Coordinates of C-alpha atoms (C1' of nucleotides) in Angstrom, one line a residue:
Chain A
M4 CA -12.5 -9.7 -25.6
E5 CA -15.6 -8.6 -27.5
N6 CA -18.8 -10.0 -26.3
G7 CA -18.8 -6.4 -25.2
T8 CA -21.8 -4.2 -25.8
G9 CA -24.4 -6.6 -24.5
S10 CA -23.1 -6.9 -21.1
L11 CA -21.9 -3.4 -21.1
E12 CA -25.5 -2.5 -21.2
D13 CA -26.0 -4.7 -18.1
D14 CA -23.2 -2.9 -16.4
R15 CA -24.8 0.5 -17.2
K16 CA -28.1 -0.7 -15.7
A17 CA -26.3 -2.0 -12.6
L18 CA -24.7 1.4 -12.3
S19 CA -27.9 3.5 -12.6
V20 CA -29.4 1.4 -9.9
T21 CA -26.8 2.5 -7.5
G22 CA -27.6 6.2 -8.1
I23 CA -24.4 7.3 -9.8
R24 CA -24.2 8.3 -13.4
A25 CA -23.8 5.5 -15.8
T26 CA -20.9 6.5 -18.0
N27 CA -19.2 4.4 -20.6
Q28 CA -16.0 4.6 -18.6
R29 CA -17.6 3.2 -15.5
A30 CA -19.4 0.5 -17.4
I31 CA -16.1 -0.6 -18.9
V32 CA -14.3 -0.6 -15.7
L33 CA -17.0 -2.7 -14.1
E34 CA -16.9 -5.0 -17.0
V35 CA -13.2 -5.4 -16.9
I36 CA -13.3 -6.2 -13.2
S37 CA -16.1 -8.7 -13.6
R38 CA -14.3 -10.6 -16.3
G39 CA -11.0 -10.2 -14.6
Q40 CA -11.0 -13.3 -12.4
G41 CA -10.5 -11.0 -9.4
H42 CA -7.2 -9.6 -8.5
L43 CA -6.4 -6.9 -11.1
D44 CA -4.5 -3.8 -10.1
A45 CA -5.4 -0.3 -11.3
D46 CA -2.9 -0.3 -14.1
E47 CA -4.0 -3.6 -15.5
I48 CA -7.6 -2.4 -15.4
Y49 CA -6.6 0.7 -17.2
R50 CA -4.8 -1.3 -19.9
R51 CA -7.7 -3.6 -20.5
A52 CA -10.3 -0.8 -20.4
R53 CA -8.4 1.0 -23.1
M54 CA -9.0 -1.8 -25.5
N55 CA -12.7 -0.7 -25.6
Q56 CA -12.2 2.9 -24.8
P57 CA -8.8 4.1 -26.0
H58 CA -9.1 7.5 -24.4
I59 CA -10.1 6.5 -20.9
S60 CA -7.7 8.1 -18.5
L61 CA -5.9 6.6 -15.6
S62 CA -7.3 9.2 -13.2
T63 CA -10.8 8.1 -14.2
V64 CA -9.9 4.5 -13.5
Y65 CA -8.7 5.4 -10.0
R66 CA -11.7 7.6 -9.4
T67 CA -14.0 4.9 -10.6
L68 CA -12.4 2.4 -8.3
Q69 CA -12.8 4.6 -5.3
A70 CA -16.5 5.2 -6.3
F71 CA -17.1 1.5 -6.7
K72 CA -15.4 0.7 -3.4
K73 CA -17.6 3.3 -1.6
L74 CA -20.7 1.8 -3.2
G75 CA -19.6 -1.6 -2.1
L76 CA -19.5 -3.0 -5.6
I77 CA -15.9 -4.1 -5.3
D78 CA -13.4 -5.0 -2.7
E79 CA -9.9 -3.6 -2.4
L80 CA -7.2 -6.1 -1.4
H81 CA -3.8 -5.4 0.0
F82 CA -1.6 -8.2 -1.2
D83 CA 1.7 -6.6 -1.6
E84 CA 3.1 -3.3 -0.6
A85 CA 3.1 -1.7 -4.0
H86 CA -0.3 -2.2 -5.4
H87 CA -3.9 -2.7 -4.5
Y88 CA -6.0 -5.3 -6.2
Y89 CA -9.7 -5.2 -6.9
E90 CA -12.3 -7.8 -7.2
I91 CA -16.1 -7.8 -7.6
K92 CA -17.6 -8.1 -4.2
P93 CA -17.8 -11.8 -3.8
A94 CA -21.1 -13.6 -3.1
F95 CA -19.5 -15.7 -0.5
E96 CA -16.8 -14.5 1.9
H97 CA -13.4 -15.8 1.0
Q98 CA -9.8 -15.3 1.9
H99 CA -6.6 -15.3 0.1
L100 CA -3.5 -17.5 0.0
I101 CA -0.5 -16.1 -1.9
C102 CA 2.4 -17.9 -3.3
L103 CA 5.7 -16.1 -2.5
G104 CA 7.3 -17.9 -5.4
C105 CA 5.1 -17.3 -8.4
G106 CA 2.6 -14.8 -7.0
K107 CA -0.3 -17.2 -7.7
I108 CA -3.4 -16.3 -5.6
V109 CA -5.7 -19.0 -4.3
E110 CA -9.0 -18.2 -2.8
F111 CA -10.4 -20.3 0.0
E112 CA -13.5 -20.3 2.1
C113 CA -13.0 -20.0 5.7
P114 CA -15.9 -20.9 8.0
L115 CA -13.6 -20.4 11.0
S116 CA -13.2 -16.7 10.2
Q117 CA -16.9 -16.2 11.1
K118 CA -16.4 -17.7 14.5
M119 CA -13.2 -15.8 14.9
K120 CA -15.0 -12.6 14.1
K121 CA -17.7 -13.2 16.7
D122 CA -15.1 -14.1 19.3
V123 CA -13.1 -11.1 18.7
A124 CA -16.1 -8.8 18.6
R125 CA -17.3 -10.1 21.9
E126 CA -14.0 -10.0 23.7
N127 CA -13.1 -6.5 22.6
D128 CA -16.5 -5.0 22.5
F129 CA -15.9 -4.0 18.9
E130 CA -18.4 -3.9 16.1
V131 CA -16.4 -5.8 13.5
T132 CA -17.1 -4.8 9.9
S133 CA -14.6 -6.9 8.0
V134 CA -12.2 -9.8 8.4
E135 CA -9.3 -10.2 6.0
V136 CA -7.2 -13.3 6.3
R137 CA -4.1 -13.4 4.2
M138 CA -1.7 -16.3 4.2
T139 CA 1.5 -16.5 2.3
G140 CA 3.6 -19.5 1.5
Y141 CA 4.7 -21.7 -1.4
C142 CA 2.7 -23.7 -3.8
P143 CA 3.6 -27.2 -4.8
Q144 CA 5.4 -26.2 -8.0
C145 CA 7.4 -23.5 -6.4
R146 CA 8.3 -25.8 -3.5
Q147 CA 9.6 -28.3 -6.0
D148 CA 11.6 -25.7 -7.9
R149 CA 13.3 -24.6 -4.7
T150 CA 14.9 -27.9 -3.9
Chain B
M4 CA 13.1 9.1 26.1
E5 CA 16.6 8.9 27.6
N6 CA 17.4 5.7 29.3
G7 CA 19.3 5.3 26.1
T8 CA 22.8 4.2 26.1
G9 CA 22.5 1.2 28.3
S10 CA 19.9 -0.6 26.2
L11 CA 21.5 0.7 23.0
E12 CA 24.4 -1.4 23.9
D13 CA 22.1 -4.4 24.2
D14 CA 20.7 -3.5 20.8
R15 CA 24.2 -3.5 19.4
K16 CA 24.9 -6.9 20.8
A17 CA 21.6 -8.3 19.5
L18 CA 22.7 -7.0 16.1
S19 CA 26.2 -8.5 16.0
V20 CA 24.7 -11.8 16.9
T21 CA 22.7 -11.7 13.7
G22 CA 25.8 -11.2 11.6
I23 CA 25.2 -7.7 10.3
R24 CA 27.3 -4.8 11.3
A25 CA 26.2 -3.2 14.5
T26 CA 26.0 0.5 13.7
N27 CA 24.6 3.3 15.8
Q28 CA 21.8 3.9 13.3
R29 CA 20.7 0.3 13.4
A30 CA 20.9 0.2 17.2
I31 CA 18.7 3.2 17.5
V32 CA 16.2 2.0 15.0
L33 CA 15.9 -1.2 16.9
E34 CA 15.6 0.6 20.1
V35 CA 12.9 2.9 18.8
I36 CA 10.9 0.0 17.5
S37 CA 11.2 -1.9 20.7
R38 CA 10.0 0.9 22.8
G39 CA 7.4 1.8 20.2
Q40 CA 4.5 -0.3 21.4
G41 CA 4.4 -1.8 17.9
H42 CA 2.8 -0.1 15.0
L43 CA 5.2 2.7 14.0
D44 CA 5.6 3.7 10.4
A45 CA 8.9 4.6 8.8
D46 CA 8.5 8.3 9.2
E47 CA 7.6 8.1 12.9
I48 CA 10.6 5.8 13.4
Y49 CA 12.7 8.4 11.6
R50 CA 11.4 11.2 13.7
R51 CA 12.1 9.4 17.0
A52 CA 15.5 8.2 15.9
R53 CA 16.6 11.7 15.2
M54 CA 16.2 12.6 18.8
N55 CA 19.2 10.5 19.5
Q56 CA 20.9 10.8 16.2
P57 CA 20.0 14.0 14.5
H58 CA 21.8 13.2 11.3
I59 CA 20.3 9.8 10.6
S60 CA 18.8 9.8 7.2
L61 CA 15.4 8.5 6.1
S62 CA 17.1 6.3 3.6
T63 CA 19.0 4.6 6.3
V64 CA 15.7 4.0 8.2
Y65 CA 14.2 2.4 5.2
R66 CA 17.3 0.3 4.5
T67 CA 17.5 -0.8 8.1
L68 CA 13.8 -1.7 8.2
Q69 CA 14.3 -3.9 5.2
A70 CA 17.4 -5.5 6.7
F71 CA 15.6 -6.2 10.0
K72 CA 12.7 -7.7 8.1
K73 CA 14.9 -10.0 6.2
L74 CA 16.6 -11.0 9.4
G75 CA 13.2 -11.7 11.0
L76 CA 13.8 -9.2 13.7
I77 CA 10.6 -7.3 12.9
D78 CA 7.3 -7.8 11.2
E79 CA 5.9 -5.5 8.6
L80 CA 2.2 -4.9 8.7
H81 CA -0.1 -3.6 6.0
F82 CA -2.9 -1.7 7.8
D83 CA -3.8 0.9 5.4
E84 CA -2.9 1.7 1.8
A85 CA -0.4 4.5 2.4
H86 CA 2.0 3.2 5.0
H87 CA 3.6 0.1 6.4
Y88 CA 3.9 -0.4 10.1
Y89 CA 6.7 -2.2 11.9
E90 CA 6.8 -4.1 15.2
I91 CA 9.3 -6.3 16.9
K92 CA 8.7 -9.9 16.0
P93 CA 6.2 -10.9 18.7
A94 CA 6.9 -13.8 21.0
F95 CA 3.4 -15.0 20.6
E96 CA 1.5 -14.8 17.3
H97 CA -1.1 -12.2 17.4
Q98 CA -3.5 -10.5 15.0
H99 CA -4.8 -7.0 14.6
L100 CA -8.1 -5.3 15.0
I101 CA -8.3 -1.7 13.8
C102 CA -10.9 0.9 14.6
L103 CA -12.1 2.8 11.5
G104 CA -13.1 5.7 13.7
C105 CA -10.0 6.6 15.7
G106 CA -7.4 4.3 14.2
K107 CA -6.8 2.5 17.5
I108 CA -5.1 -0.8 17.0
V109 CA -5.9 -3.7 19.3
E110 CA -3.9 -6.9 19.3
F111 CA -5.5 -10.2 20.0
E112 CA -4.4 -13.7 20.2
C113 CA -6.0 -16.1 17.9
P114 CA -5.7 -19.8 18.6
L115 CA -8.0 -20.5 15.7
S116 CA -5.6 -19.0 13.2
Q117 CA -3.3 -22.0 13.8
K118 CA -6.0 -24.5 13.0
M119 CA -6.9 -22.4 10.0
K120 CA -3.4 -22.4 8.8
K121 CA -3.1 -26.2 9.0
D122 CA -6.5 -26.7 7.3
V123 CA -5.6 -24.3 4.5
A124 CA -2.1 -25.8 4.0
R125 CA -3.5 -29.3 3.8
E126 CA -6.4 -28.5 1.5
N127 CA -4.3 -26.5 -1.0
D128 CA -1.0 -28.4 -0.6
F129 CA 0.7 -25.2 0.3
E130 CA 3.6 -24.7 2.7
V131 CA 2.1 -21.8 4.6
T132 CA 4.7 -19.4 6.1
S133 CA 2.5 -16.7 7.5
V134 CA -1.0 -15.9 8.5
E135 CA -2.2 -12.3 8.9
V136 CA -5.7 -11.7 10.2
R137 CA -6.8 -8.1 10.0
M138 CA -10.2 -7.1 11.2
T139 CA -11.7 -3.6 11.0
G140 CA -14.6 -2.1 12.8
Y141 CA -15.6 0.4 15.5
C142 CA -14.5 0.5 19.1
P143 CA -16.9 1.2 21.9
Q144 CA -16.1 5.0 22.1
C145 CA -16.4 5.6 18.4
R146 CA -19.6 3.6 18.2
Q147 CA -21.0 5.8 20.8
D148 CA -19.9 9.0 19.1
R149 CA -21.5 7.9 15.9
T150 CA -25.0 7.7 17.3
Chain C
dT21 C1' 46.6 0.2 12.8
dT22 C1' 45.4 -0.9 8.2
dA23 C1' 42.6 -2.4 4.4
dC24 C1' 38.4 -3.5 2.5
dA25 C1' 33.7 -4.3 2.3
dA26 C1' 29.6 -2.7 4.2
dA27 C1' 26.8 1.1 5.6
dT28 C1' 25.6 5.9 5.6
dG29 C1' 23.8 10.7 4.1
dA30 C1' 21.9 13.6 0.9
dG31 C1' 19.4 14.2 -2.7
dA32 C1' 17.5 12.6 -7.0
dA33 C1' 14.5 9.3 -9.0
dG34 C1' 10.6 6.0 -9.2
dC35 C1' 5.9 4.6 -8.7
dA36 C1' 1.3 4.4 -7.5
dT37 C1' -2.1 7.5 -6.4
dT38 C1' -4.5 12.1 -6.0
dA39 C1' -5.6 17.0 -7.1
dG40 C1' -6.8 21.0 -10.0
dC41 C1' -9.2 22.7 -13.7
dA42 C1' -11.2 23.5 -18.2
dA43 C1' -13.9 20.7 -21.4
dT44 C1' -17.6 17.2 -21.9
dA45 C1' -21.5 14.5 -21.3
dA46 C1' -25.6 12.4 -18.3
dG47 C1' -30.1 12.9 -16.9
dG48 C1' -34.0 15.5 -15.7
dA49 C1' -37.0 19.5 -16.9
dA50 C1' -39.4 22.2 -20.3
Chain D
dT24 C1' -36.2 17.0 -28.6
dT25 C1' -33.6 20.7 -26.7
dC26 C1' -31.7 23.0 -22.9
dC27 C1' -29.6 23.4 -18.2
dT28 C1' -27.3 21.9 -14.4
dT29 C1' -23.9 19.5 -12.5
dA30 C1' -21.3 15.3 -12.2
dT31 C1' -17.7 13.3 -14.7
dT32 C1' -13.8 13.2 -17.6
dG33 C1' -9.0 13.9 -19.5
dC34 C1' -4.8 15.9 -19.1
dT35 C1' -1.1 17.4 -16.4
dA36 C1' 1.1 18.5 -12.5
dA37 C1' 1.6 17.4 -7.8
dT38 C1' 2.0 14.4 -3.7
dG39 C1' 3.9 11.0 -0.7
dC40 C1' 6.1 6.8 0.3
dT41 C1' 9.9 4.2 -0.9
dT42 C1' 14.1 3.1 -3.4
dC43 C1' 18.3 4.2 -5.8
dT44 C1' 23.0 6.5 -6.7
dC45 C1' 27.3 7.6 -5.4
dA46 C1' 30.8 9.8 -2.8
dT47 C1' 32.1 9.5 2.0
dT48 C1' 32.4 7.3 6.4
dT49 C1' 32.5 3.4 9.5
dG50 C1' 32.8 -1.4 11.4
dT51 C1' 35.5 -5.5 11.5
dA52 C1' 38.9 -9.0 11.0
dA53 C1' 43.7 -9.5 10.3

DNA sequence: TTACAAATGAGAAGCATTAGCAATAAGGAA
DNA sequence: TTCCTTATTGCTAATGCTTCTCATTTGTAA
């Protein structure tokens, strides 16, 4: 959990490039999300951030998340009804497959989604800015447990 | 708004077939969703239901929605962060395209999503139970207004 | 018609998220 | 460096959607 300061500096630099103030809180939130293997919700980010910065507030986490989202640094995902999840904007477009049994999330690439996007844009005369594909089902383990 | 009782009877019948009790409240909620051109949120359903049944409670609407979802009568959609939207389970699978400008929702059929589903299921050894494709962008009007 | 479980209404409670505001800290200017 | 301005923070209260509780009512099968 503590390789910390070095890459926090990198996070600060990344932030100042974007034009917003590079605060410790923001650096830590960015760091947490980067290390977080994607798919952390606000509360989990808060909990992890507090390990480095015990006084960070939940409001700040939420505000930071909004800011990052607006800057395009992160993506906000809507997996279930209750929470949002955040991940660093991925280098390659990918989609999500969610196990209804254990909640495991699998990312997959989806070349078809690009074609789909073009088709839909043309047919509806839309400018399409994002495509989110979300499949749910049961992973091998959970399928076994169910029988 | 008042062709009412006749098709409410149909709704009651549809409900008893499913095994749950056919109450007025449930019949009206089902009726409202059927007429609702898809994409109503709980509060809108509540407001419309009250026109027929002024004392229906919001709790009942939510409970009914859950029940219908479990029965597979309706689909619950996650368009934005704040609400869920409900639509009668469509006869043909379709997906949604949402205008970020005016909120308009366009449904489109998507043959590719079936192929996608099979591909993903095979590659990840998942049993895939649902595919939700959600595109966002700008419709012709809003695109014009933005310039 | 009766009996019993299921469903309802009304309001309180629960959660994630947002807003308000005084205190603090970042970043540029002197 | 020091100062100034203003964005940002922390705390707390508020909001809004959704769920829960429980006394009362209603549907259904006998």
